[in-house]
N, CA, C and O atoms as a MOPAC input file, in Angstrom:
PM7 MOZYME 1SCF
protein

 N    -29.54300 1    57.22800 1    -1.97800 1
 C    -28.12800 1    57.16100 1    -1.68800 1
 C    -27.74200 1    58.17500 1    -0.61400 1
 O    -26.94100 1    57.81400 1     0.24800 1
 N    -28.27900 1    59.50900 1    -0.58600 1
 C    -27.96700 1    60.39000 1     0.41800 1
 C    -28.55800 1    60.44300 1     1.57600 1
 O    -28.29700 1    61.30300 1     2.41700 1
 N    -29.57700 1    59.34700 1     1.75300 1
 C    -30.50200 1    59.21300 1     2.64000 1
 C    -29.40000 1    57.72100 1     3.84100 1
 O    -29.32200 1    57.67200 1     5.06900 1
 N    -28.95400 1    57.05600 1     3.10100 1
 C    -27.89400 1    56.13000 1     3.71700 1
 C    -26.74800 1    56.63300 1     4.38300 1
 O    -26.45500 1    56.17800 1     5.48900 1
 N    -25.68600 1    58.00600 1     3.54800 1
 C    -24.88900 1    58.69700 1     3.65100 1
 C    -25.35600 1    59.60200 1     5.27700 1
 O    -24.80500 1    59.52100 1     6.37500 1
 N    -26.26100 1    60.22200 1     4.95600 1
 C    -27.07800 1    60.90300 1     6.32900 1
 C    -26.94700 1    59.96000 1     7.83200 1
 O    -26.41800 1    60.21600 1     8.91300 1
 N    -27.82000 1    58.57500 1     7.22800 1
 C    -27.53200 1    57.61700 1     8.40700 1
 C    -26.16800 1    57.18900 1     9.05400 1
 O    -25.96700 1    56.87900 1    10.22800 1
 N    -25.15700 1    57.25400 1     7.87300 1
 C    -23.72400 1    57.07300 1     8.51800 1
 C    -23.22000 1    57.93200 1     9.07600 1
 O    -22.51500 1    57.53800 1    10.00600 1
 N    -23.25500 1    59.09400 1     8.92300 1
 C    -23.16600 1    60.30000 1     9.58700 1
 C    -23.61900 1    60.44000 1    10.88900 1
 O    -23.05400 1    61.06000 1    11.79000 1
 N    -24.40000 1    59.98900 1    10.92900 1
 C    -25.21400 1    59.94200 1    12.35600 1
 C    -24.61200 1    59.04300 1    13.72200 1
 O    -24.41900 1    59.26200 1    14.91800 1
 N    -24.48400 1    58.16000 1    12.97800 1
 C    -23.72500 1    56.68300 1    13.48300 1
 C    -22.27800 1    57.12800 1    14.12600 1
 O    -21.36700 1    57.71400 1    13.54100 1
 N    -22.32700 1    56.59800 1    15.77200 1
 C    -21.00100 1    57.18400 1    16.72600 1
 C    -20.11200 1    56.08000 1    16.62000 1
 O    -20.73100 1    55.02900 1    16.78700 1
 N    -19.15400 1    55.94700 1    16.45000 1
 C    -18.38300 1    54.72700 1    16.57500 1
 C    -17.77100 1    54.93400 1    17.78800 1
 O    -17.29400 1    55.92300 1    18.34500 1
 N    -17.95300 1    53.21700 1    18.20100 1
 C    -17.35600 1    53.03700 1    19.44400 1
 C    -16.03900 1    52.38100 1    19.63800 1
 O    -15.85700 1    51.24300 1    20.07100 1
 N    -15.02500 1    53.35500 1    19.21200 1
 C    -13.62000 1    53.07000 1    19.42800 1
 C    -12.87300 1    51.82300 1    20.21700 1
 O    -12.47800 1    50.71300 1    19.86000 1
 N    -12.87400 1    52.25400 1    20.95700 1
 C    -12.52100 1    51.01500 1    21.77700 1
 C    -13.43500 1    49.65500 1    21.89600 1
 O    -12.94300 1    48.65400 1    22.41900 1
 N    -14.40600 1    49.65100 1    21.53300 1
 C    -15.13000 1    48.08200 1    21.15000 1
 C    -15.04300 1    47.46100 1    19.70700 1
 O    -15.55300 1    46.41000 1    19.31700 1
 N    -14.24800 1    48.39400 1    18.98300 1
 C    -13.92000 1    48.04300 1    17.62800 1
 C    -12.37300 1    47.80800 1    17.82300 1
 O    -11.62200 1    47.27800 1    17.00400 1
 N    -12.13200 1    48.16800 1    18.72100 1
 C    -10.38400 1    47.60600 1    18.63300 1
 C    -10.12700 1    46.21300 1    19.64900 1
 O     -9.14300 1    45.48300 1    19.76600 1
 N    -11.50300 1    46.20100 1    20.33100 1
 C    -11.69400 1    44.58500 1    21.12900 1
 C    -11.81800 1    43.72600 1    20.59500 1
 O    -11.34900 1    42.62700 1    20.89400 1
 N    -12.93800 1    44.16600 1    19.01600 1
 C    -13.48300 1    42.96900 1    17.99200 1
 C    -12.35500 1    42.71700 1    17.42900 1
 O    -12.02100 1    41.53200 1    17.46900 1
 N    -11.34600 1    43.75000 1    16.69200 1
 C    -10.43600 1    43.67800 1    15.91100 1
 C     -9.68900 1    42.49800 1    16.13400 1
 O     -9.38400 1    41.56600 1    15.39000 1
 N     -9.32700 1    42.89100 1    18.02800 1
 C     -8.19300 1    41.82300 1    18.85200 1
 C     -9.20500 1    40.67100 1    18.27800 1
 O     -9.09300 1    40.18000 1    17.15500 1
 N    -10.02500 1    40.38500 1    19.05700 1
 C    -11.04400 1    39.20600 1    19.00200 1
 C    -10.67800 1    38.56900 1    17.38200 1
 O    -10.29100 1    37.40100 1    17.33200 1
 N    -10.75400 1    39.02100 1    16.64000 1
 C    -10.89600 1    38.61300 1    14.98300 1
 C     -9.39600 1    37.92600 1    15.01400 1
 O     -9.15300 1    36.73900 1    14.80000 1
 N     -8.65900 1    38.73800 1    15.26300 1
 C     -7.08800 1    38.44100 1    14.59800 1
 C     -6.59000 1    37.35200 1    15.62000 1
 O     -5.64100 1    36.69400 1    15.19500 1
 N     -7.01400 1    37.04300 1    16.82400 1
 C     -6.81800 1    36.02800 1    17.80400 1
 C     -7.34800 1    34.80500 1    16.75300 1
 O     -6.58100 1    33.96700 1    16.28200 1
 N     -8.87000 1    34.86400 1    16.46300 1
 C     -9.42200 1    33.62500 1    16.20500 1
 C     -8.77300 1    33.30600 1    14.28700 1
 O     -8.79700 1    32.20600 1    13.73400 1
 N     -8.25100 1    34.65200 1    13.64200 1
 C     -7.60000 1    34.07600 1    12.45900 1
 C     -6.37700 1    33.65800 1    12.70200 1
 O     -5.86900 1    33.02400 1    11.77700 1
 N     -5.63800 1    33.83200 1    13.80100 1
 C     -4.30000 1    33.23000 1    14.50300 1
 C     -4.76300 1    31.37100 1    14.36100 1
 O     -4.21000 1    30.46200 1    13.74200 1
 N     -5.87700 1    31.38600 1    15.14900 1
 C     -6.12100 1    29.89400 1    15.53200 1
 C     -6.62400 1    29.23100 1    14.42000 1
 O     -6.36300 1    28.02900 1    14.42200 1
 N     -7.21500 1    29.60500 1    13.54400 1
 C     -7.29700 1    29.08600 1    11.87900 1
 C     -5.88100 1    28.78600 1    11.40900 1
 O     -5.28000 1    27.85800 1    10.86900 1
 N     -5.74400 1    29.45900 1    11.66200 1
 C     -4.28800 1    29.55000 1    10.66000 1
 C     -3.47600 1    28.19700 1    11.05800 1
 O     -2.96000 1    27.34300 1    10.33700 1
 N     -3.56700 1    28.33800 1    12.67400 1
 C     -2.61200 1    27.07600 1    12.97500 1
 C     -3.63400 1    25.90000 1    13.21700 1
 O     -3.17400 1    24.97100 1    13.88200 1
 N     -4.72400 1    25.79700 1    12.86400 1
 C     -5.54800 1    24.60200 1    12.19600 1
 C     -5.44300 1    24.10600 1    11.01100 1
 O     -5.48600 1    22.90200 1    10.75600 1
 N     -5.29600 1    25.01700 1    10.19900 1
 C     -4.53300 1    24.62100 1     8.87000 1
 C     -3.29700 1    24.21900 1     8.26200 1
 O     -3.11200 1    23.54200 1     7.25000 1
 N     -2.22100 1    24.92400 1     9.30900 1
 C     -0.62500 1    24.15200 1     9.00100 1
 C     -1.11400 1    23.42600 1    10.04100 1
 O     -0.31400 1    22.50100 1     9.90400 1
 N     -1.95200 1    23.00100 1    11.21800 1
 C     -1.71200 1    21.33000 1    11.42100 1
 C     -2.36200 1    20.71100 1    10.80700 1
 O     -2.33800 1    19.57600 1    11.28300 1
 N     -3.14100 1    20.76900 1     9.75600 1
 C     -3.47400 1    19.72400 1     9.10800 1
 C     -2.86900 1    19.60400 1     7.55000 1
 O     -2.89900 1    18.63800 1     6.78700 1
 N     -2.43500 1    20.64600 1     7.40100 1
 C     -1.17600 1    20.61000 1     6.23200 1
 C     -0.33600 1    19.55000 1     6.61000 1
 O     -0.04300 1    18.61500 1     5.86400 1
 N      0.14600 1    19.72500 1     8.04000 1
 C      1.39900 1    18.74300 1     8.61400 1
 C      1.03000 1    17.50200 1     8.97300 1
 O      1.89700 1    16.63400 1     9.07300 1
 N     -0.27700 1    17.22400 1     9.21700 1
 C     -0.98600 1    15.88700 1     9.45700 1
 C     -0.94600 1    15.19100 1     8.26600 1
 O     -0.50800 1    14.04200 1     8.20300 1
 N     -1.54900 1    16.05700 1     6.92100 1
 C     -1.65900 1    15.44900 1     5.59400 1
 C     -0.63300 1    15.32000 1     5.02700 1
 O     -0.78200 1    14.37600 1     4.25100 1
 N      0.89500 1    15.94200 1     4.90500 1
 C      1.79800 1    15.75400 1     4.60900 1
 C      2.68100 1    14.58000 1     5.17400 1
 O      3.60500 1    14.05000 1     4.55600 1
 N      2.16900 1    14.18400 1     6.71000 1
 C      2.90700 1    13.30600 1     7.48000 1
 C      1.86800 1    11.73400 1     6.56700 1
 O      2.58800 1    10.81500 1     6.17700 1
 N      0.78100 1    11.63100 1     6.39600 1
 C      0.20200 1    10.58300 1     6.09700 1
 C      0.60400 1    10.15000 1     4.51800 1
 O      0.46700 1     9.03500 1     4.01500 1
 N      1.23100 1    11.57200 1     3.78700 1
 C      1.18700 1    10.96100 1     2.29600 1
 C      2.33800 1    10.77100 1     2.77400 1
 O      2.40300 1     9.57800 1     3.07000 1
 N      3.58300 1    11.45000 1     3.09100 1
 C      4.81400 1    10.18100 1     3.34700 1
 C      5.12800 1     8.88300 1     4.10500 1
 O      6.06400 1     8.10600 1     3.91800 1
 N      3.89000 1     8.81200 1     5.22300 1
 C      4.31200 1     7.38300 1     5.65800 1
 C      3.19000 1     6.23600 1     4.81900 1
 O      3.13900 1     5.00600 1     4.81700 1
 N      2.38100 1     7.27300 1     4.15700 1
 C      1.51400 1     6.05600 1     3.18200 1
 C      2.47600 1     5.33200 1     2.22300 1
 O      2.18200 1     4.19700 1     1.84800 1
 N      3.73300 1     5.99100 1     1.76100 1
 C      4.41900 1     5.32900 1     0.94400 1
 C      5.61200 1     3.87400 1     2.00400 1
 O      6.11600 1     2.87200 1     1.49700 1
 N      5.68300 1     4.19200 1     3.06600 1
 C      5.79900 1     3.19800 1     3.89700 1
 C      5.08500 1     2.12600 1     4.01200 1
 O      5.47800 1     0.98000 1     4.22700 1
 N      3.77100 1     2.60600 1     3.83000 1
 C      3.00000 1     2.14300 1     4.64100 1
 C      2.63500 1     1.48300 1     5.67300 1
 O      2.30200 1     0.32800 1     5.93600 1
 N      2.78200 1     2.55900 1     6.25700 1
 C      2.38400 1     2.85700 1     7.94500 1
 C      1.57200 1     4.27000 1     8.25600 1
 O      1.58500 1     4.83200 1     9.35100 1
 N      0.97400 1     4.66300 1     7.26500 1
 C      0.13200 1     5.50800 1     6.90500 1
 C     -1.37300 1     5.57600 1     8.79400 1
 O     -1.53200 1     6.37000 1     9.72100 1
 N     -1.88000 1     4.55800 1     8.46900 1
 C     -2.94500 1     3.75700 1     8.97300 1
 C     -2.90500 1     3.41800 1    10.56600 1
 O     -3.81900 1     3.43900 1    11.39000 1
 N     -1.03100 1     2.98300 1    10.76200 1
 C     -0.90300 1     2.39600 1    12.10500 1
 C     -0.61400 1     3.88400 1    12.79500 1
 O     -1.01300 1     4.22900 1    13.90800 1
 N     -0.03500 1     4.47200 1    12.11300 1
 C      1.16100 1     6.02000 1    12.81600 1
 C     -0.49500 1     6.75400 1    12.82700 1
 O     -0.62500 1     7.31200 1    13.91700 1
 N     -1.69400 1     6.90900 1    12.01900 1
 C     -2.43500 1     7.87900 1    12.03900 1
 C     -3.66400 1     7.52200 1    13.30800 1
 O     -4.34200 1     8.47200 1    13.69900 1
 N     -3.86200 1     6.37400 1    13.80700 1
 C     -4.20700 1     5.64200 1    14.92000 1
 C     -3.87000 1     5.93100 1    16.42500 1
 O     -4.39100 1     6.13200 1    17.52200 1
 N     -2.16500 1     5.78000 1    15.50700 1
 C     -1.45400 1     6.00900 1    17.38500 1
 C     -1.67400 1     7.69500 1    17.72800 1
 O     -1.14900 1     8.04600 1    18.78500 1
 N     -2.45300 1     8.86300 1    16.88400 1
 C     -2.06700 1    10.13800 1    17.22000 1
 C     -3.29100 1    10.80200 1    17.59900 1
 O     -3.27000 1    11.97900 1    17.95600 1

């Protein structure tokens, strides 16, 4: 255990390439995020026009 502790100690962090990844991370959980409310809004748009039904024709035309 103190032999790991030693190694972290050792270890320089590189500031500014950890606040690039950070950006990098929170950009690409931005773009998840709005992959998921559009397909929240895709799946929500198909169960209400399935009760139309026009489910099939409206999910075609998009």
């Amino acid at each position: 255990m103190f032999n790991g502790l030693d190694r972290m100690k050792s270890f320089s962090l590189d500031i500014p390439v950890l606040k690039e990844t950070i950006a990098q991370l929170e950009i690409r959980i931005k773009n998840i995020e709005k992959i998921g409310t559009d397909a929240h809004d895709i799946g929500n748009r198909l169960v209400s026009e399935s009760w139309e039904g026009q489910a099939t024709k409206s999910f075609m035309e998009h």
